[in-house]
Short mmCIF file of C-alpha atoms and ligand atoms in Angstrom, two decimals:
data_model
loop_
_atom_site.label_atom_id
_atom_site.label_comp_id
_atom_site.label_asym_id
_atom_site.label_seq_id
_atom_site.Cartn_x
_atom_site.Cartn_y
_atom_site.Cartn_z
CA UNK A 1 -43.13 7.72 63.55
CA UNK A 2 -41.02 10.72 64.47
CA UNK A 3 -38.03 8.39 64.53
CA UNK A 4 -38.80 7.26 60.95
CA UNK A 5 -39.11 10.87 59.79
CA UNK A 6 -35.65 11.62 61.16
CA UNK A 7 -34.23 8.59 59.36
CA UNK A 8 -35.77 9.61 56.08
CA UNK A 9 -34.53 13.16 56.45
CA UNK A 10 -30.95 12.06 57.15
CA UNK A 11 -30.94 9.57 54.31
CA UNK A 12 -32.22 12.23 51.91
CA UNK A 13 -29.71 14.82 53.10
CA UNK A 14 -26.78 12.50 52.49
CA UNK A 15 -28.10 11.66 49.03
CA UNK A 16 -28.57 15.35 48.13
CA UNK A 17 -25.03 16.17 49.15
CA UNK A 18 -23.73 13.29 47.05
CA UNK A 19 -25.70 14.27 43.92
CA UNK A 20 -23.43 15.41 41.08
CA UNK A 21 -25.93 16.56 38.45
CA UNK A 22 -29.18 18.50 38.41
CA UNK A 23 -30.76 15.43 36.81
CA UNK A 24 -29.79 13.26 39.76
CA UNK A 25 -31.12 15.92 42.10
CA UNK A 26 -34.48 15.90 40.34
CA UNK A 27 -34.66 12.11 40.82
CA UNK A 28 -34.02 12.58 44.54
CA UNK A 29 -36.77 15.18 44.76
CA UNK A 30 -39.22 12.68 43.30
CA UNK A 31 -37.93 9.87 45.49
CA UNK A 32 -38.21 11.79 48.82
CA UNK A 33 -40.79 14.48 48.22
CA UNK A 34 -42.81 13.21 45.24
CA UNK A 35 -46.44 12.12 45.25
CA UNK A 36 -45.67 8.52 46.15
CA UNK A 37 -42.83 9.25 48.56
CA UNK A 38 -42.98 8.23 52.20
CA UNK A 39 -42.61 11.64 53.85
CA UNK A 40 -45.53 13.38 52.13
CA UNK A 41 -47.59 10.26 52.87
CA UNK A 42 -46.92 10.72 56.55
CA UNK A 43 -48.26 14.24 56.29
CA UNK A 44 -51.36 13.06 54.47
CA UNK A 45 -51.95 10.38 57.10
CA UNK A 46 -51.75 12.71 60.12
CA UNK A 47 -55.52 12.68 60.64
CA UNK A 48 -55.47 8.93 61.22
CA UNK A 49 -53.01 9.21 64.10
CA UNK A 50 -54.08 9.27 67.73
CA UNK A 51 -54.82 12.92 68.60
CA UNK A 52 -51.84 13.35 70.94
CA UNK A 53 -49.37 12.30 68.21
CA UNK A 54 -50.77 14.55 65.48
CA UNK A 55 -49.09 17.77 66.57
CA UNK A 56 -45.49 16.59 67.05
CA UNK A 57 -45.55 14.24 64.07
CA UNK A 58 -46.98 16.88 61.75
CA UNK A 59 -44.43 19.37 62.93
CA UNK A 60 -41.50 17.00 62.47
CA UNK A 61 -42.66 15.94 59.03
CA UNK A 62 -43.22 19.54 57.93
CA UNK A 63 -39.85 20.63 59.16
CA UNK A 64 -38.17 17.71 57.45
CA UNK A 65 -39.94 18.51 54.17
CA UNK A 66 -39.05 22.18 54.29
CA UNK A 67 -35.45 21.43 55.21
CA UNK A 68 -35.13 19.01 52.28
CA UNK A 69 -36.76 21.44 49.85
CA UNK A 70 -34.38 24.16 50.89
CA UNK A 71 -31.39 21.86 50.64
CA UNK A 72 -32.43 20.65 47.17
CA UNK A 73 -32.89 24.23 45.98
CA UNK A 74 -29.50 25.26 47.26
CA UNK A 75 -27.67 22.22 45.90
CA UNK A 76 -29.55 22.68 42.63
CA UNK A 77 -28.25 26.18 42.24
CA UNK A 78 -24.72 25.00 42.91
CA UNK A 79 -24.92 22.15 40.40
CA UNK A 80 -26.58 24.28 37.72
CA UNK A 81 -23.75 26.78 38.11
CA UNK A 82 -21.11 24.05 37.75
CA UNK A 83 -22.85 22.61 34.73
CA UNK A 84 -23.08 25.98 33.04
CA UNK A 85 -19.40 26.52 33.63
CA UNK A 86 -18.58 23.10 32.19
CA UNK A 87 -20.66 23.80 29.13
CA UNK A 88 -19.10 27.19 28.57
CA UNK A 89 -15.66 25.68 28.83
CA UNK A 90 -16.49 22.83 26.42
CA UNK A 91 -18.14 25.13 23.89
CA UNK A 92 -15.47 27.79 24.03
CA UNK A 93 -13.95 28.67 20.67
CA UNK A 94 -10.19 28.80 20.76
CA UNK A 95 -9.49 31.77 18.56
CA UNK A 96 -5.78 30.94 18.53
CA UNK A 97 -6.39 27.69 16.58
CA UNK A 98 -5.70 27.78 12.82
CA UNK A 99 -8.81 28.41 10.69
CA UNK A 100 -10.78 25.48 9.19
CA UNK A 101 -8.92 23.88 6.28
CA UNK A 102 -9.32 25.64 2.94
CA UNK A 103 -12.25 24.47 0.84
CA UNK A 104 -11.07 22.20 -1.94
CA UNK A 105 -10.89 24.23 -5.09
CA UNK A 106 -11.52 22.50 -8.38
CA UNK A 107 -10.94 18.89 -9.33
CA UNK A 108 -9.71 16.87 -12.24
CA UNK A 109 -11.39 17.41 -15.59
CA UNK A 110 -13.18 14.28 -16.76
CA UNK A 111 -10.80 14.02 -19.71
CA UNK A 112 -7.82 14.11 -17.38
CA UNK A 113 -9.20 11.51 -15.00
CA UNK A 114 -10.21 9.29 -17.94
CA UNK A 115 -6.73 9.59 -19.49
CA UNK A 116 -5.12 8.68 -16.18
CA UNK A 117 -7.46 5.74 -15.70
CA UNK A 118 -6.57 4.39 -19.15
CA UNK A 119 -2.86 5.00 -18.57
CA UNK A 120 -3.03 3.06 -15.30
CA UNK A 121 -4.51 0.05 -17.07
CA UNK A 122 -1.72 -0.10 -19.63
CA UNK A 123 1.01 0.65 -17.10
CA UNK A 124 -0.33 -2.38 -15.24
CA UNK A 125 0.05 -4.45 -18.42
CA UNK A 126 3.71 -3.45 -18.78
CA UNK A 127 3.39 -0.59 -21.28
CA UNK A 128 5.25 2.65 -20.73
CA UNK A 129 4.09 6.14 -21.58
CA UNK A 130 5.64 8.41 -24.20
CA UNK A 131 4.64 11.80 -25.52
CA UNK A 132 5.45 13.52 -28.77
CA UNK A 133 5.05 16.70 -30.81
CA UNK A 134 1.65 18.08 -31.78
CA UNK A 135 3.23 19.96 -34.65
CA UNK A 136 4.34 17.13 -36.95
CA UNK A 137 5.77 16.57 -40.37
CA UNK A 138 3.85 15.06 -43.24
CA UNK A 139 6.40 12.28 -43.19
CA UNK A 140 5.57 11.06 -39.66
CA UNK A 141 1.86 11.80 -39.83
CA UNK A 142 1.19 10.18 -43.22
CA UNK A 143 4.13 8.89 -45.29
CA UNK A 144 5.82 6.65 -42.75
CA UNK A 145 2.38 5.35 -41.78
CA UNK A 146 1.85 4.02 -45.28
CA UNK A 147 -0.81 6.50 -46.38
CA UNK A 148 -1.20 6.44 -50.16
CA UNK A 149 -0.39 9.77 -51.83
CA UNK A 150 -4.09 10.13 -52.59
CA UNK A 151 -5.38 9.37 -49.07
CA UNK A 152 -8.21 11.84 -48.32
CA UNK A 153 -6.95 12.64 -44.78
CA UNK A 154 -4.00 14.38 -46.43
CA UNK A 155 -6.34 16.94 -47.97
CA UNK A 156 -6.71 20.54 -46.80
CA UNK A 157 -10.34 19.78 -45.98
CA UNK A 158 -9.33 17.43 -43.14
CA UNK A 159 -5.94 18.60 -41.91
CA UNK A 160 -4.53 21.82 -40.50
CA UNK A 161 -1.31 22.53 -42.42
CA UNK A 162 1.37 24.84 -41.08
CA UNK A 163 3.28 24.56 -44.36
CA UNK A 164 3.55 22.02 -47.18
CA UNK A 165 5.62 19.68 -45.02
CA UNK A 166 4.42 20.60 -41.51
CA UNK A 167 0.98 20.08 -39.98
CA UNK A 168 -0.91 19.67 -36.70
CA UNK A 169 -0.93 15.92 -36.16
CA UNK A 170 -4.28 14.36 -37.04
CA UNK A 171 -3.67 11.36 -34.79
CA UNK A 172 -1.18 10.07 -32.23
CA UNK A 173 -0.03 7.35 -34.66
CA UNK A 174 3.09 9.27 -35.85
CA UNK A 175 4.50 8.49 -32.41
CA UNK A 176 4.61 4.83 -33.46
CA UNK A 177 7.46 5.76 -35.77
CA UNK A 178 9.19 8.10 -33.32
CA UNK A 179 8.98 5.53 -30.49
CA UNK A 180 10.53 2.83 -32.69
CA UNK A 181 13.30 5.20 -33.80
CA UNK A 182 14.02 5.95 -30.16
CA UNK A 183 14.60 2.36 -29.04
CA UNK A 184 14.80 -1.17 -30.41
CA UNK A 185 12.26 -3.95 -29.79
CA UNK A 186 10.74 -5.31 -27.63
CA UNK A 187 8.63 -2.17 -27.33
CA UNK A 188 5.40 -1.71 -25.35
CA UNK A 189 4.31 1.90 -25.32
CA UNK A 190 1.21 4.08 -25.14
CA UNK A 191 1.07 7.69 -26.26
CA UNK A 192 -1.58 10.07 -24.94
CA UNK A 193 -1.94 13.47 -26.52
CA UNK A 194 -3.84 16.15 -28.41
CA UNK A 195 -4.70 15.77 -32.05
CA UNK A 196 -6.29 18.17 -34.56
CA UNK A 197 -8.77 17.87 -37.39
CA UNK A 198 -10.84 20.34 -39.35
CA UNK A 199 -14.14 19.14 -37.98
CA UNK A 200 -16.74 20.67 -35.67
CA UNK A 201 -20.15 19.36 -34.57
CA UNK A 202 -21.77 17.47 -31.65
CA UNK A 203 -19.36 14.55 -32.06
CA UNK A 204 -16.29 16.36 -33.46
CA UNK A 205 -14.14 19.17 -32.11
CA UNK A 206 -11.15 20.59 -34.02
CA UNK A 207 -8.92 19.49 -31.16
CA UNK A 208 -9.40 16.28 -29.21
CA UNK A 209 -7.40 13.59 -27.42
CA UNK A 210 -6.20 10.15 -28.36
CA UNK A 211 -4.15 7.40 -26.82
CA UNK A 212 -2.00 5.39 -29.19
CA UNK A 213 -0.79 1.94 -28.29
CA UNK A 214 2.06 -0.03 -29.83
CA UNK A 215 3.47 -3.44 -28.93
CA UNK A 216 6.34 -4.87 -30.96
CA UNK A 217 8.08 -8.13 -30.16
CA UNK A 218 8.75 -11.52 -31.68
CA UNK A 219 5.73 -13.80 -32.13
CA UNK A 220 3.08 -11.16 -31.47
CA UNK A 221 -0.28 -12.21 -32.89
CA UNK A 222 -3.79 -10.88 -33.24
CA UNK A 223 -4.78 -12.86 -30.13
CA UNK A 224 -2.29 -10.82 -28.08
CA UNK A 225 -4.06 -7.73 -29.36
CA UNK A 226 -7.45 -9.15 -28.46
CA UNK A 227 -6.36 -10.23 -24.98
CA UNK A 228 -4.81 -6.84 -24.28
CA UNK A 229 -7.89 -4.96 -25.40
CA UNK A 230 -10.15 -7.32 -23.44
CA UNK A 231 -8.20 -6.52 -20.27
CA UNK A 232 -8.49 -2.82 -21.10
CA UNK A 233 -12.25 -3.02 -21.80
CA UNK A 234 -12.92 -4.90 -18.57
CA UNK A 235 -10.87 -2.48 -16.50
CA UNK A 236 -12.72 0.52 -17.88
CA UNK A 237 -16.22 -0.79 -18.56
CA UNK A 238 -16.61 -3.59 -16.01
CA UNK A 239 -15.46 -7.18 -15.44
CA UNK A 240 -18.25 -8.82 -17.47
CA UNK A 241 -17.37 -7.11 -20.77
CA UNK A 242 -16.47 -8.97 -23.95
CA UNK A 243 -14.76 -7.56 -27.00
CA UNK A 244 -15.23 -8.36 -30.66
CA UNK A 245 -13.03 -7.50 -33.62
CA UNK A 246 -14.58 -6.38 -36.93
CA UNK A 247 -12.55 -6.17 -40.16
CA UNK A 248 -11.72 -2.60 -41.16
CA UNK A 249 -9.06 -0.64 -43.01
CA UNK A 250 -6.23 1.55 -41.78
CA UNK A 251 -3.21 2.30 -43.98
CA UNK A 252 -0.66 1.32 -41.32
CA UNK A 253 -2.11 -1.98 -40.08
CA UNK A 254 -2.75 -5.24 -41.87
CA UNK A 255 -5.09 -6.77 -41.01
CA UNK A 256 -6.98 -3.85 -39.46
CA UNK A 257 -9.89 -4.17 -37.10
CA UNK A 258 -12.39 -2.03 -35.32
CA UNK A 259 -12.93 -3.13 -31.74
CA UNK A 260 -16.29 -3.20 -30.01
CA UNK A 261 -17.00 -3.75 -26.32
CA UNK A 262 -20.23 -5.38 -25.18
CA UNK A 263 -22.70 -2.79 -23.91
CA UNK A 264 -22.47 -2.17 -20.16
CA UNK A 265 -25.89 -0.58 -19.96
CA UNK A 266 -28.26 -3.33 -21.08
CA UNK A 267 -28.93 -7.01 -21.64
CA UNK A 268 -29.45 -8.03 -25.27
CA UNK A 269 -29.98 -4.43 -26.36
CA UNK A 270 -33.05 -3.73 -24.24
CA UNK A 271 -33.56 -2.18 -20.82
CA UNK A 272 -35.62 -3.80 -18.05
CA UNK A 273 -38.72 -1.91 -19.11
CA UNK A 274 -38.36 -3.38 -22.59
CA UNK A 275 -37.25 -0.18 -24.30
CA UNK A 276 -34.26 0.03 -26.62
CA UNK A 277 -30.95 0.69 -24.86
CA UNK A 278 -29.95 4.31 -25.57
CA UNK A 279 -26.24 3.66 -25.05
CA UNK A 280 -25.74 0.94 -27.71
CA UNK A 281 -28.92 1.82 -29.62
CA UNK A 282 -30.01 -1.77 -29.26
CA UNK A 283 -26.95 -3.17 -31.05
CA UNK A 284 -25.43 -4.62 -27.81
CA UNK A 285 -21.97 -3.38 -28.89
CA UNK A 286 -20.06 -0.13 -28.54
CA UNK A 287 -17.25 0.76 -30.89
CA UNK A 288 -14.27 1.81 -28.79
CA UNK A 289 -11.21 1.96 -31.02
CA UNK A 290 -9.32 1.12 -34.18
CA UNK A 291 -6.39 -1.24 -34.28
CA UNK A 292 -4.59 -3.97 -36.14
CA UNK A 293 -1.30 -5.73 -36.79
CA UNK A 294 1.48 -3.32 -37.73
CA UNK A 295 1.91 -3.33 -41.53
CA UNK A 296 5.40 -4.55 -42.59
CA UNK A 297 5.60 -1.41 -44.74
CA UNK A 298 5.65 0.61 -41.51
CA UNK A 299 8.48 -1.49 -40.07
CA UNK A 300 10.39 -0.89 -43.30
CA UNK A 301 10.68 2.79 -42.31
CA UNK A 302 12.43 1.86 -39.06
CA UNK A 303 14.21 -1.34 -40.13
CA UNK A 304 17.62 0.20 -39.43
CA UNK A 305 16.54 0.75 -35.79
CA UNK A 306 16.17 -3.00 -35.25
CA UNK A 307 12.67 -3.49 -36.62
CA UNK A 308 13.29 -6.09 -39.31
CA UNK A 309 9.84 -6.86 -40.79
CA UNK A 310 10.95 -10.46 -41.23
CA UNK A 311 11.69 -10.84 -37.54
CA UNK A 312 9.28 -8.72 -35.49
CA UNK A 313 5.55 -8.35 -35.42
CA UNK A 314 3.40 -5.89 -33.56
CA UNK A 315 -0.05 -4.64 -32.88
CA UNK A 316 -1.19 -1.05 -32.65
CA UNK A 317 -4.34 0.67 -31.56
CA UNK A 318 -5.68 4.18 -31.25
CA UNK A 319 -8.56 5.36 -29.12
CA UNK A 320 -10.30 8.65 -28.48
CA UNK A 321 -10.27 9.70 -24.83
CA UNK A 322 -13.41 11.82 -25.38
CA UNK A 323 -15.19 8.85 -26.89
CA UNK A 324 -14.35 6.56 -23.94
CA UNK A 325 -15.45 9.22 -21.44
CA UNK A 326 -18.69 9.91 -23.35
CA UNK A 327 -19.57 6.22 -23.49
CA UNK A 328 -18.72 5.52 -19.89
CA UNK A 329 -20.51 8.55 -18.43
CA UNK A 330 -23.29 8.99 -21.00
CA UNK A 331 -22.10 12.46 -22.00
CA UNK A 332 -24.42 13.51 -24.85
CA UNK A 333 -22.35 16.22 -26.55
CA UNK A 334 -18.59 16.34 -27.07
CA UNK A 335 -18.55 20.11 -26.77
CA UNK A 336 -19.49 19.86 -23.07
CA UNK A 337 -15.87 18.88 -22.41
CA UNK A 338 -14.68 22.25 -23.65
CA UNK A 339 -17.42 24.64 -22.50
CA UNK A 340 -15.92 24.73 -18.99
CA UNK A 341 -19.33 24.94 -17.36
CA UNK A 342 -18.69 24.00 -13.74
CA UNK A 343 -22.15 22.45 -13.45
CA UNK A 344 -20.97 19.84 -15.94
CA UNK A 345 -17.41 19.52 -14.65
CA UNK A 346 -18.41 19.22 -10.98
CA UNK A 347 -20.31 16.02 -11.66
CA UNK A 348 -17.04 14.21 -12.29
CA UNK A 349 -14.56 16.13 -10.12
N1 DAH B 1 -4.95 6.70 -36.01
C1 DAH B 1 -6.28 6.20 -36.22
C2 DAH B 1 -7.28 7.36 -36.24
O1 DAH B 1 -7.00 8.38 -35.72
C3 DAH B 1 -6.67 5.26 -35.12
C4 DAH B 1 -5.89 4.01 -35.17
C5 DAH B 1 -6.34 2.94 -35.89
C6 DAH B 1 -4.67 3.90 -34.54
C7 DAH B 1 -5.65 1.76 -35.98
C8 DAH B 1 -3.94 2.71 -34.60
C9 DAH B 1 -4.45 1.66 -35.34
O2 DAH B 1 -2.77 2.54 -34.01
O3 DAH B 1 -3.71 0.49 -35.43
O4 DAH B 1 -8.35 7.19 -36.77
#
């Protein structure tokens, strides 16, 4: 028995020396000194031994237990010290490192990100981007675009005039003329920009944004227009969208159409719970823009730049960036775009 005690003690000693963590050490304590361990069992069984063996065996076992306890305590202190040092080293803050990166300040305004998104679609279709003056002449804004002398948009009620001949453009359409003067067909161009009208309520602000589109080539038809706008509608409002053209009137296109996109928010005008869709008001369609085939009278103004009305055809369209953003993101009031309330802006940044 005394022999066995010595074996156990030596085995335990070697294991304690080899332990590398306080956790391992705790396991060894349980294994050699715990309730079910062999050494304490020897001590508990002393009474069953023949009387002459009790003294020496008890002594050996006690000594072994005390020696192991002392060794575990000492090794434990050592390991705990090492571990603390490791932790301190790992957690140390290196004050010579550069500070954490600056918080991102701001983000794109929803109108900017919407404009860029729309531009990307048309760039992908082969259009290029042009910009033009916000202070325009009556000629480019109205006359060259075939507005009758009596057209109501010409009136002081609707238009900001700088002088009799100069105004703040009421639409981006005057750039149709300027773009055609600048280069001969074929021409595929879009024109983003600010426009101005004397209007102010929940759906009108005196200044807002449009994107004009113009494609002029030989053999352009209304189906080219429809296909182009279908690609646009699907890119912006989702791949399942359809478009429909409704007859309309604009002075500078013939025929003219208003273009609707199928509602992206509902099926057949109703929501799942059976209520009327608030986005399309149950109509299943959303009006997104005006367009049409360029009126030959418009080409007549730029015929000397290579736009012979007998040879070329074209389509044009004009859309409101605010309108597209409001539809897509369910923005209820146009004025939110201009209030600069970060609680609104942050939702889209
Ligand atoms: N300029 C028109 C407006 O502001 C929109 C528009 C309609 C533009 C038809 C077009 C077009 O190019 O073909 O109401």
